[in-house]
mmCIF file with all atom_site columns, C-alpha atoms in Angstrom:
data_model
loop_
_atom_site.group_PDB
_atom_site.id
_atom_site.type_symbol
_atom_site.label_atom_id
_atom_site.label_alt_id
_atom_site.label_comp_id
_atom_site.label_asym_id
_atom_site.label_entity_id
_atom_site.label_seq_id
_atom_site.pdbx_PDB_ins_code
_atom_site.Cartn_x
_atom_site.Cartn_y
_atom_site.Cartn_z
_atom_site.occupancy
_atom_site.B_iso_or_equiv
_atom_site.pdbx_formal_charge
_atom_site.auth_seq_id
_atom_site.auth_comp_id
_atom_site.auth_asym_id
_atom_site.auth_atom_id
_atom_site.pdbx_PDB_model_num
ATOM 1   C CA . MET E 1 1   ? 46.233 152.152 164.454 1.00 47.00 ? 1   MET E CA 1
ATOM 2   C CA . GLU E 1 2   ? 43.604 155.275 165.517 1.00 50.00 ? 2   GLU E CA 1
ATOM 3   C CA . HIS E 1 3   ? 45.098 155.789 168.913 1.00 52.00 ? 3   HIS E CA 1
ATOM 4   C CA . ASN E 1 4   ? 48.758 156.141 166.981 1.00 53.00 ? 4   ASN E CA 1
ATOM 5   C CA . GLU E 1 5   ? 46.858 159.017 164.928 1.00 57.00 ? 5   GLU E CA 1
ATOM 6   C CA . SER E 1 6   ? 45.387 160.847 167.471 1.00 58.00 ? 6   SER E CA 1
ATOM 7   C CA . GLY E 1 7   ? 48.498 161.064 169.895 1.00 59.00 ? 7   GLY E CA 1
ATOM 8   C CA . CYS E 1 8   ? 46.580 158.634 172.371 1.00 60.00 ? 8   CYS E CA 1
ATOM 9   C CA . GLU E 1 9   ? 49.182 155.756 173.353 1.00 61.00 ? 9   GLU E CA 1
ATOM 10  C CA . ALA E 1 10  ? 47.793 152.527 174.912 1.00 54.00 ? 10  ALA E CA 1
ATOM 11  C CA . PRO E 1 11  ? 48.471 152.516 178.712 1.00 58.00 ? 11  PRO E CA 1
ATOM 12  C CA . LYS E 1 12  ? 51.819 150.773 179.632 1.00 72.00 ? 12  LYS E CA 1
ATOM 13  C CA . ARG E 1 13  ? 52.216 147.679 182.074 1.00 77.00 ? 13  ARG E CA 1
ATOM 14  C CA . PRO E 1 14  ? 52.055 148.857 185.723 1.00 80.00 ? 14  PRO E CA 1
ATOM 15  C CA . ILE E 1 15  ? 55.932 148.514 186.684 1.00 82.00 ? 15  ILE E CA 1
ATOM 16  C CA . LEU E 1 16  ? 56.070 146.868 190.262 1.00 85.00 ? 16  LEU E CA 1
ATOM 17  C CA . CYS E 1 17  ? 58.444 148.405 192.579 1.00 88.00 ? 17  CYS E CA 1
ATOM 18  C CA . ILE E 1 18  ? 61.858 147.430 192.752 1.00 88.00 ? 18  ILE E CA 1
ATOM 19  C CA . ASN E 1 19  ? 62.371 147.028 196.600 1.00 86.00 ? 19  ASN E CA 1
ATOM 20  C CA . LYS E 1 20  ? 59.722 144.305 195.945 1.00 84.00 ? 20  LYS E CA 1
ATOM 21  C CA . CYS E 1 21  ? 57.263 145.678 198.462 1.00 86.00 ? 21  CYS E CA 1
ATOM 22  C CA . GLY E 1 22  ? 53.819 144.679 196.224 1.00 83.00 ? 22  GLY E CA 1
ATOM 23  C CA . PHE E 1 23  ? 53.120 148.100 195.303 1.00 85.00 ? 23  PHE E CA 1
ATOM 24  C CA . PHE E 1 24  ? 54.020 149.768 191.928 1.00 84.00 ? 24  PHE E CA 1
ATOM 25  C CA . GLY E 1 25  ? 56.301 152.083 190.826 1.00 85.00 ? 25  GLY E CA 1
ATOM 26  C CA . THR E 1 26  ? 56.573 154.984 188.398 1.00 85.00 ? 26  THR E CA 1
ATOM 27  C CA . ALA E 1 27  ? 59.682 155.694 185.761 1.00 82.00 ? 27  ALA E CA 1
ATOM 28  C CA . ALA E 1 28  ? 59.732 159.443 187.785 1.00 85.00 ? 28  ALA E CA 1
ATOM 29  C CA . MET E 1 29  ? 60.842 157.658 191.120 1.00 84.00 ? 29  MET E CA 1
ATOM 30  C CA . MET E 1 30  ? 63.254 155.069 189.495 1.00 86.00 ? 30  MET E CA 1
ATOM 31  C CA . ASN E 1 31  ? 60.368 152.322 189.643 1.00 86.00 ? 31  ASN E CA 1
ATOM 32  C CA . MET E 1 32  ? 60.134 152.354 193.120 1.00 88.00 ? 32  MET E CA 1
ATOM 33  C CA . CYS E 1 33  ? 56.850 152.896 195.041 1.00 90.00 ? 33  CYS E CA 1
ATOM 34  C CA . SER E 1 34  ? 56.506 156.155 196.867 1.00 87.00 ? 34  SER E CA 1
ATOM 35  C CA . LYS E 1 35  ? 57.066 155.062 200.201 1.00 88.00 ? 35  LYS E CA 1
ATOM 36  C CA . CYS E 1 36  ? 60.400 152.922 199.307 1.00 91.00 ? 36  CYS E CA 1
ATOM 37  C CA . HIS E 1 37  ? 61.367 156.139 197.184 1.00 89.00 ? 37  HIS E CA 1
ATOM 38  C CA . LYS E 1 38  ? 60.869 158.631 200.357 1.00 91.00 ? 38  LYS E CA 1
ATOM 39  C CA . GLU E 1 39  ? 62.649 156.119 202.585 1.00 91.00 ? 39  GLU E CA 1
ATOM 40  C CA . MET E 1 40  ? 65.424 155.929 200.109 1.00 92.00 ? 40  MET E CA 1
ATOM 41  C CA . ILE E 1 41  ? 65.790 159.907 199.886 1.00 93.00 ? 41  ILE E CA 1
ATOM 42  C CA . LEU E 1 42  ? 65.681 160.049 203.584 1.00 92.00 ? 42  LEU E CA 1
ATOM 43  C CA . ASN E 1 43  ? 68.791 157.198 203.883 1.00 92.00 ? 43  ASN E CA 1
ATOM 44  C CA . GLN E 1 44  ? 70.653 159.026 201.512 1.00 93.00 ? 44  GLN E CA 1
ATOM 45  C CA . GLU E 1 45  ? 70.052 162.129 203.495 1.00 93.00 ? 45  GLU E CA 1
ATOM 46  C CA . ARG E 1 46  ? 71.270 160.550 206.731 1.00 92.00 ? 46  ARG E CA 1
ATOM 47  C CA . GLU E 1 47  ? 74.437 159.071 205.597 1.00 92.00 ? 47  GLU E CA 1
ATOM 48  C CA . LYS E 1 48  ? 75.526 162.222 204.111 1.00 92.00 ? 48  LYS E CA 1
ATOM 49  C CA . LEU E 1 49  ? 74.496 163.929 207.906 1.00 89.00 ? 49  LEU E CA 1
ATOM 50  C CA . ALA E 1 50  ? 76.738 161.352 209.363 1.00 88.00 ? 50  ALA E CA 1
ATOM 51  C CA . GLN E 1 51  ? 79.591 161.446 206.321 1.00 89.00 ? 51  GLN E CA 1
ATOM 52  C CA . SER E 1 52  ? 79.922 165.069 207.504 1.00 87.00 ? 52  SER E CA 1
ATOM 53  C CA . SER E 1 53  ? 79.709 165.066 211.234 1.00 85.00 ? 53  SER E CA 1
ATOM 54  C CA . ILE E 1 54  ? 82.772 162.271 211.059 1.00 86.00 ? 54  ILE E CA 1
ATOM 55  C CA . GLU E 1 55  ? 84.496 164.285 209.057 1.00 84.00 ? 55  GLU E CA 1
ATOM 56  C CA . SER E 1 56  ? 84.071 167.296 211.751 1.00 83.00 ? 56  SER E CA 1
ATOM 57  C CA . ILE E 1 57  ? 85.067 165.133 214.006 1.00 84.00 ? 57  ILE E CA 1
ATOM 58  C CA . VAL E 1 58  ? 88.246 163.748 212.255 1.00 81.00 ? 58  VAL E CA 1
ATOM 59  C CA . ASN E 1 59  ? 89.346 167.007 211.169 1.00 81.00 ? 59  ASN E CA 1
ATOM 60  C CA . GLY E 1 60  ? 88.711 168.628 214.737 1.00 73.00 ? 60  GLY E CA 1
ATOM 61  C CA . SER E 1 61  ? 87.081 171.825 212.424 1.00 58.00 ? 61  SER E CA 1
ATOM 62  C CA . GLY E 1 62  ? 83.594 171.444 214.746 1.00 49.00 ? 62  GLY E CA 1
ATOM 63  C CA . SER E 1 63  ? 82.506 170.324 218.295 1.00 49.00 ? 63  SER E CA 1
ATOM 64  C CA . GLY E 1 64  ? 80.902 168.121 216.295 1.00 44.00 ? 64  GLY E CA 1
ATOM 65  C CA . LYS E 1 65  ? 77.401 168.278 218.229 1.00 50.00 ? 65  LYS E CA 1
ATOM 66  C CA . GLU E 1 66  ? 76.320 170.544 215.945 1.00 49.00 ? 66  GLU E CA 1
ATOM 67  C CA . PRO E 1 67  ? 74.737 168.537 212.373 1.00 48.00 ? 67  PRO E CA 1
ATOM 68  C CA . ILE E 1 68  ? 74.853 170.276 209.410 1.00 49.00 ? 68  ILE E CA 1
ATOM 69  C CA . VAL E 1 69  ? 71.013 170.060 208.120 1.00 47.00 ? 69  VAL E CA 1
ATOM 70  C CA . SER E 1 70  ? 70.098 171.354 204.701 1.00 48.00 ? 70  SER E CA 1
ATOM 71  C CA . ASP E 1 71  ? 66.599 172.903 203.901 1.00 48.00 ? 71  ASP E CA 1
ATOM 72  C CA . ASN E 1 72  ? 65.920 169.800 201.979 1.00 49.00 ? 72  ASN E CA 1
ATOM 73  C CA . ALA E 1 73  ? 66.332 167.221 204.401 1.00 46.00 ? 73  ALA E CA 1
ATOM 74  C CA . ASP E 1 74  ? 64.341 168.857 207.177 1.00 47.00 ? 74  ASP E CA 1
ATOM 75  C CA . ALA E 1 75  ? 60.926 169.089 204.792 1.00 45.00 ? 75  ALA E CA 1
ATOM 76  C CA . LEU E 1 76  ? 61.536 165.738 203.936 1.00 44.00 ? 76  LEU E CA 1
ATOM 77  C CA . VAL E 1 77  ? 61.846 164.484 207.443 1.00 44.00 ? 77  VAL E CA 1
ATOM 78  C CA . ALA E 1 78  ? 59.058 166.240 208.362 1.00 44.00 ? 78  ALA E CA 1
ATOM 79  C CA . SER E 1 79  ? 56.748 165.231 205.567 1.00 44.00 ? 79  SER E CA 1
ATOM 80  C CA . ALA E 1 80  ? 57.853 161.009 205.919 1.00 44.00 ? 80  ALA E CA 1
ATOM 81  C CA . GLU E 1 81  ? 56.329 159.344 208.841 1.00 43.00 ? 81  GLU E CA 1
ATOM 82  C CA . VAL E 1 82  ? 59.257 156.533 208.749 1.00 44.00 ? 82  VAL E CA 1
ATOM 83  C CA . LYS E 1 83  ? 60.498 155.137 211.755 1.00 46.00 ? 83  LYS E CA 1
ATOM 84  C CA . PRO E 1 84  ? 63.910 156.322 212.503 1.00 47.00 ? 84  PRO E CA 1
ATOM 85  C CA . PRO E 1 85  ? 67.118 153.507 211.741 1.00 48.00 ? 85  PRO E CA 1
ATOM 86  C CA . THR E 1 86  ? 68.872 152.121 214.832 1.00 48.00 ? 86  THR E CA 1
ATOM 87  C CA . ILE E 1 87  ? 72.329 153.515 214.509 1.00 47.00 ? 87  ILE E CA 1
ATOM 88  C CA . GLN E 1 88  ? 74.681 151.239 216.608 1.00 49.00 ? 88  GLN E CA 1
ATOM 89  C CA . SER E 1 89  ? 77.536 153.640 217.601 1.00 46.00 ? 89  SER E CA 1
ATOM 90  C CA . SER E 1 90  ? 76.008 156.692 219.101 1.00 44.00 ? 90  SER E CA 1
ATOM 91  C CA . ASP E 1 91  ? 78.675 159.099 218.816 1.00 45.00 ? 91  ASP E CA 1
ATOM 92  C CA . VAL E 1 92  ? 77.980 159.485 215.547 1.00 44.00 ? 92  VAL E CA 1
ATOM 93  C CA . MET E 1 93  ? 74.765 161.632 215.559 1.00 46.00 ? 93  MET E CA 1
ATOM 94  C CA . GLY E 1 94  ? 75.042 163.142 218.582 1.00 44.00 ? 94  GLY E CA 1
ATOM 95  C CA . SER E 1 95  ? 73.194 163.328 222.028 1.00 45.00 ? 95  SER E CA 1
ATOM 96  C CA . ASN E 1 96  ? 70.498 165.737 220.803 1.00 46.00 ? 96  ASN E CA 1
ATOM 97  C CA . GLU E 1 97  ? 68.901 163.153 218.869 1.00 45.00 ? 97  GLU E CA 1
ATOM 98  C CA . VAL E 1 98  ? 68.346 160.668 221.450 1.00 46.00 ? 98  VAL E CA 1
ATOM 99  C CA . GLY E 1 99  ? 65.431 162.558 223.514 1.00 45.00 ? 99  GLY E CA 1
ATOM 100 C CA . GLU E 1 100 ? 63.640 163.003 220.258 1.00 48.00 ? 100 GLU E CA 1
ATOM 101 C CA . THR E 1 101 ? 63.001 158.993 219.998 1.00 51.00 ? 101 THR E CA 1
ATOM 102 C CA . LYS E 1 102 ? 59.754 158.094 221.382 1.00 53.00 ? 102 LYS E CA 1
ATOM 103 C CA . THR E 1 103 ? 59.494 154.903 223.271 1.00 54.00 ? 103 THR E CA 1
ATOM 104 C CA . LYS E 1 104 ? 56.685 152.399 222.345 1.00 53.00 ? 104 LYS E CA 1
ATOM 105 C CA . GLU E 1 105 ? 54.132 152.436 225.109 1.00 63.00 ? 105 GLU E CA 1
ATOM 106 C CA . GLY E 1 106 ? 52.233 148.909 226.356 1.00 62.00 ? 106 GLY E CA 1
ATOM 107 C CA . PRO E 1 107 ? 48.980 147.918 226.058 1.00 73.00 ? 107 PRO E CA 1
ATOM 108 C CA . LYS E 1 108 ? 46.763 149.664 229.013 1.00 83.00 ? 108 LYS E CA 1
ATOM 109 C CA . ARG E 1 109 ? 45.937 147.830 231.874 1.00 88.00 ? 109 ARG E CA 1
ATOM 110 C CA . CYS E 1 110 ? 43.772 148.525 235.236 1.00 89.00 ? 110 CYS E CA 1
ATOM 111 C CA . ALA E 1 111 ? 45.542 150.152 237.992 1.00 88.00 ? 111 ALA E CA 1
ATOM 112 C CA . SER E 1 112 ? 43.853 147.669 240.619 1.00 87.00 ? 112 SER E CA 1
ATOM 113 C CA . CYS E 1 113 ? 43.654 144.577 239.015 1.00 90.00 ? 113 CYS E CA 1
ATOM 114 C CA . LYS E 1 114 ? 46.543 144.451 236.475 1.00 88.00 ? 114 LYS E CA 1
ATOM 115 C CA . LYS E 1 115 ? 43.786 143.391 233.631 1.00 89.00 ? 115 LYS E CA 1
ATOM 116 C CA . ARG E 1 116 ? 44.528 144.235 230.163 1.00 89.00 ? 116 ARG E CA 1
ATOM 117 C CA . VAL E 1 117 ? 41.920 146.622 228.672 1.00 87.00 ? 117 VAL E CA 1
ATOM 118 C CA . SER E 1 118 ? 42.078 148.037 225.283 1.00 81.00 ? 118 SER E CA 1
ATOM 119 C CA . LEU E 1 119 ? 38.680 150.069 223.789 1.00 82.00 ? 119 LEU E CA 1
ATOM 120 C CA . THR E 1 120 ? 36.909 148.699 227.087 1.00 83.00 ? 120 THR E CA 1
ATOM 121 C CA . GLY E 1 121 ? 39.098 150.902 229.578 1.00 88.00 ? 121 GLY E CA 1
ATOM 122 C CA . PHE E 1 122 ? 37.855 153.899 231.295 1.00 89.00 ? 122 PHE E CA 1
ATOM 123 C CA . SER E 1 123 ? 39.963 156.483 232.405 1.00 88.00 ? 123 SER E CA 1
ATOM 124 C CA . CYS E 1 124 ? 39.216 157.972 236.088 1.00 89.00 ? 124 CYS E CA 1
ATOM 125 C CA . ARG E 1 125 ? 40.353 161.468 237.509 1.00 88.00 ? 125 ARG E CA 1
ATOM 126 C CA . CYS E 1 126 ? 42.763 160.611 239.501 1.00 88.00 ? 126 CYS E CA 1
ATOM 127 C CA . GLY E 1 127 ? 44.499 160.089 236.620 1.00 86.00 ? 127 GLY E CA 1
ATOM 128 C CA . ASN E 1 128 ? 44.792 156.139 236.696 1.00 87.00 ? 128 ASN E CA 1
ATOM 129 C CA . PHE E 1 129 ? 42.831 153.877 233.964 1.00 88.00 ? 129 PHE E CA 1
ATOM 130 C CA . PHE E 1 130 ? 40.740 150.984 235.006 1.00 89.00 ? 130 PHE E CA 1
ATOM 131 C CA . CYS E 1 131 ? 38.637 147.946 233.932 1.00 91.00 ? 131 CYS E CA 1
ATOM 132 C CA . ALA E 1 132 ? 35.007 147.872 233.997 1.00 88.00 ? 132 ALA E CA 1
ATOM 133 C CA . ALA E 1 133 ? 34.817 146.042 237.354 1.00 90.00 ? 133 ALA E CA 1
ATOM 134 C CA . HIS E 1 134 ? 36.818 148.575 238.832 1.00 89.00 ? 134 HIS E CA 1
ATOM 135 C CA . ARG E 1 135 ? 35.880 152.255 236.779 1.00 87.00 ? 135 ARG E CA 1
ATOM 136 C CA . TYR E 1 136 ? 33.671 153.529 239.391 1.00 87.00 ? 136 TYR E CA 1
ATOM 137 C CA . SER E 1 137 ? 35.519 155.390 242.457 1.00 85.00 ? 137 SER E CA 1
ATOM 138 C CA . ASP E 1 138 ? 33.965 153.637 245.520 1.00 85.00 ? 138 ASP E CA 1
ATOM 139 C CA . LYS E 1 139 ? 35.774 150.286 243.708 1.00 86.00 ? 139 LYS E CA 1
ATOM 140 C CA . HIS E 1 140 ? 39.299 151.761 243.219 1.00 86.00 ? 140 HIS E CA 1
ATOM 141 C CA . ASP E 1 141 ? 39.975 153.727 246.273 1.00 84.00 ? 141 ASP E CA 1
ATOM 142 C CA . CYS E 1 142 ? 39.773 156.834 244.010 1.00 86.00 ? 142 CYS E CA 1
ATOM 143 C CA . SER E 1 143 ? 42.040 159.673 245.756 1.00 87.00 ? 143 SER E CA 1
ATOM 144 C CA . PHE E 1 144 ? 40.468 162.342 243.648 1.00 89.00 ? 144 PHE E CA 1
ATOM 145 C CA . ASP E 1 145 ? 38.074 164.696 245.966 1.00 90.00 ? 145 ASP E CA 1
ATOM 146 C CA . TYR E 1 146 ? 34.582 164.710 244.120 1.00 89.00 ? 146 TYR E CA 1
ATOM 147 C CA . ARG E 1 147 ? 33.030 166.827 246.704 1.00 93.00 ? 147 ARG E CA 1
ATOM 148 C CA . THR E 1 148 ? 35.034 170.017 246.607 1.00 94.00 ? 148 THR E CA 1
ATOM 149 C CA . ALA E 1 149 ? 35.514 169.283 242.797 1.00 93.00 ? 149 ALA E CA 1
ATOM 150 C CA . ALA E 1 150 ? 31.414 169.494 242.367 1.00 94.00 ? 150 ALA E CA 1
ATOM 151 C CA . GLN E 1 151 ? 31.547 172.776 245.202 1.00 94.00 ? 151 GLN E CA 1
ATOM 152 C CA . ASN E 1 152 ? 34.041 174.882 243.186 1.00 94.00 ? 152 ASN E CA 1
ATOM 153 C CA . ALA E 1 153 ? 32.256 174.043 239.876 1.00 94.00 ? 153 ALA E CA 1
ATOM 154 C CA . ILE E 1 154 ? 28.836 175.302 241.398 1.00 94.00 ? 154 ILE E CA 1
ATOM 155 C CA . ALA E 1 155 ? 30.503 178.510 242.540 1.00 92.00 ? 155 ALA E CA 1
ATOM 156 C CA . LYS E 1 156 ? 32.075 179.195 239.450 1.00 92.00 ? 156 LYS E CA 1
ATOM 157 C CA . ALA E 1 157 ? 28.888 178.970 237.470 1.00 93.00 ? 157 ALA E CA 1
ATOM 158 C CA . ASN E 1 158 ? 26.549 180.530 240.135 1.00 91.00 ? 158 ASN E CA 1
ATOM 159 C CA . PRO E 1 159 ? 28.927 183.883 240.931 1.00 84.00 ? 159 PRO E CA 1
ATOM 160 C CA . VAL E 1 160 ? 27.473 185.760 244.157 1.00 82.00 ? 160 VAL E CA 1
ATOM 161 C CA . ILE E 1 161 ? 24.970 188.955 242.983 1.00 82.00 ? 161 ILE E CA 1
ATOM 162 C CA . LYS E 1 162 ? 24.458 191.137 245.436 1.00 81.00 ? 162 LYS E CA 1
ATOM 163 C CA . MET E 1 163 ? 22.671 194.638 244.438 1.00 80.00 ? 163 MET E CA 1
ATOM 164 C CA . GLU E 1 164 ? 23.330 197.882 245.962 1.00 82.00 ? 164 GLU E CA 1
ATOM 165 C CA . LYS E 1 165 ? 21.842 199.565 248.843 1.00 79.00 ? 165 LYS E CA 1
ATOM 166 C CA . LEU E 1 166 ? 18.942 202.195 247.870 1.00 77.00 ? 166 LEU E CA 1
ATOM 167 C CA . ASP E 1 167 ? 19.189 205.179 250.000 1.00 78.00 ? 167 ASP E CA 1
ATOM 168 C CA . LYS E 1 168 ? 15.835 205.650 252.164 1.00 77.00 ? 168 LYS E CA 1
ATOM 169 C CA . ILE E 1 169 ? 14.206 208.532 250.883 1.00 72.00 ? 169 ILE E CA 1
#
């Protein structure tokens, strides 16, 4: 009873996210966790963008290649790290977003024996990636010229210094 008199309330039970992701949600975010709330807002912005581009194509008022984006959507896209959803029709979003998607790189492999290496891989100056057995230049027929690279490094580190000639008295 003393808590009610002082204005303090007993803590309420935590609310699980309505998307059942296992995290706790808040009433300020419509009983969602922060991640699900951001995804929902991003999806709403994408739907608005798709609708506006479809309407501009149907009405013929615009070229269709310049999507209308609000400043709020740019800030949300920059702050959230969410994978872009796959869209069935490429005509809806335009051709400028095709170049922005990143392709996932596969596991790194040795350039000589094609053995899969992860943390134990070595990159060479020739630009390739090698396993522990092929990491040395004589083991993988390296195309990098170490001799001229060393000569250039020494020449750069030790410039030629000449003193001016003194006039004879």
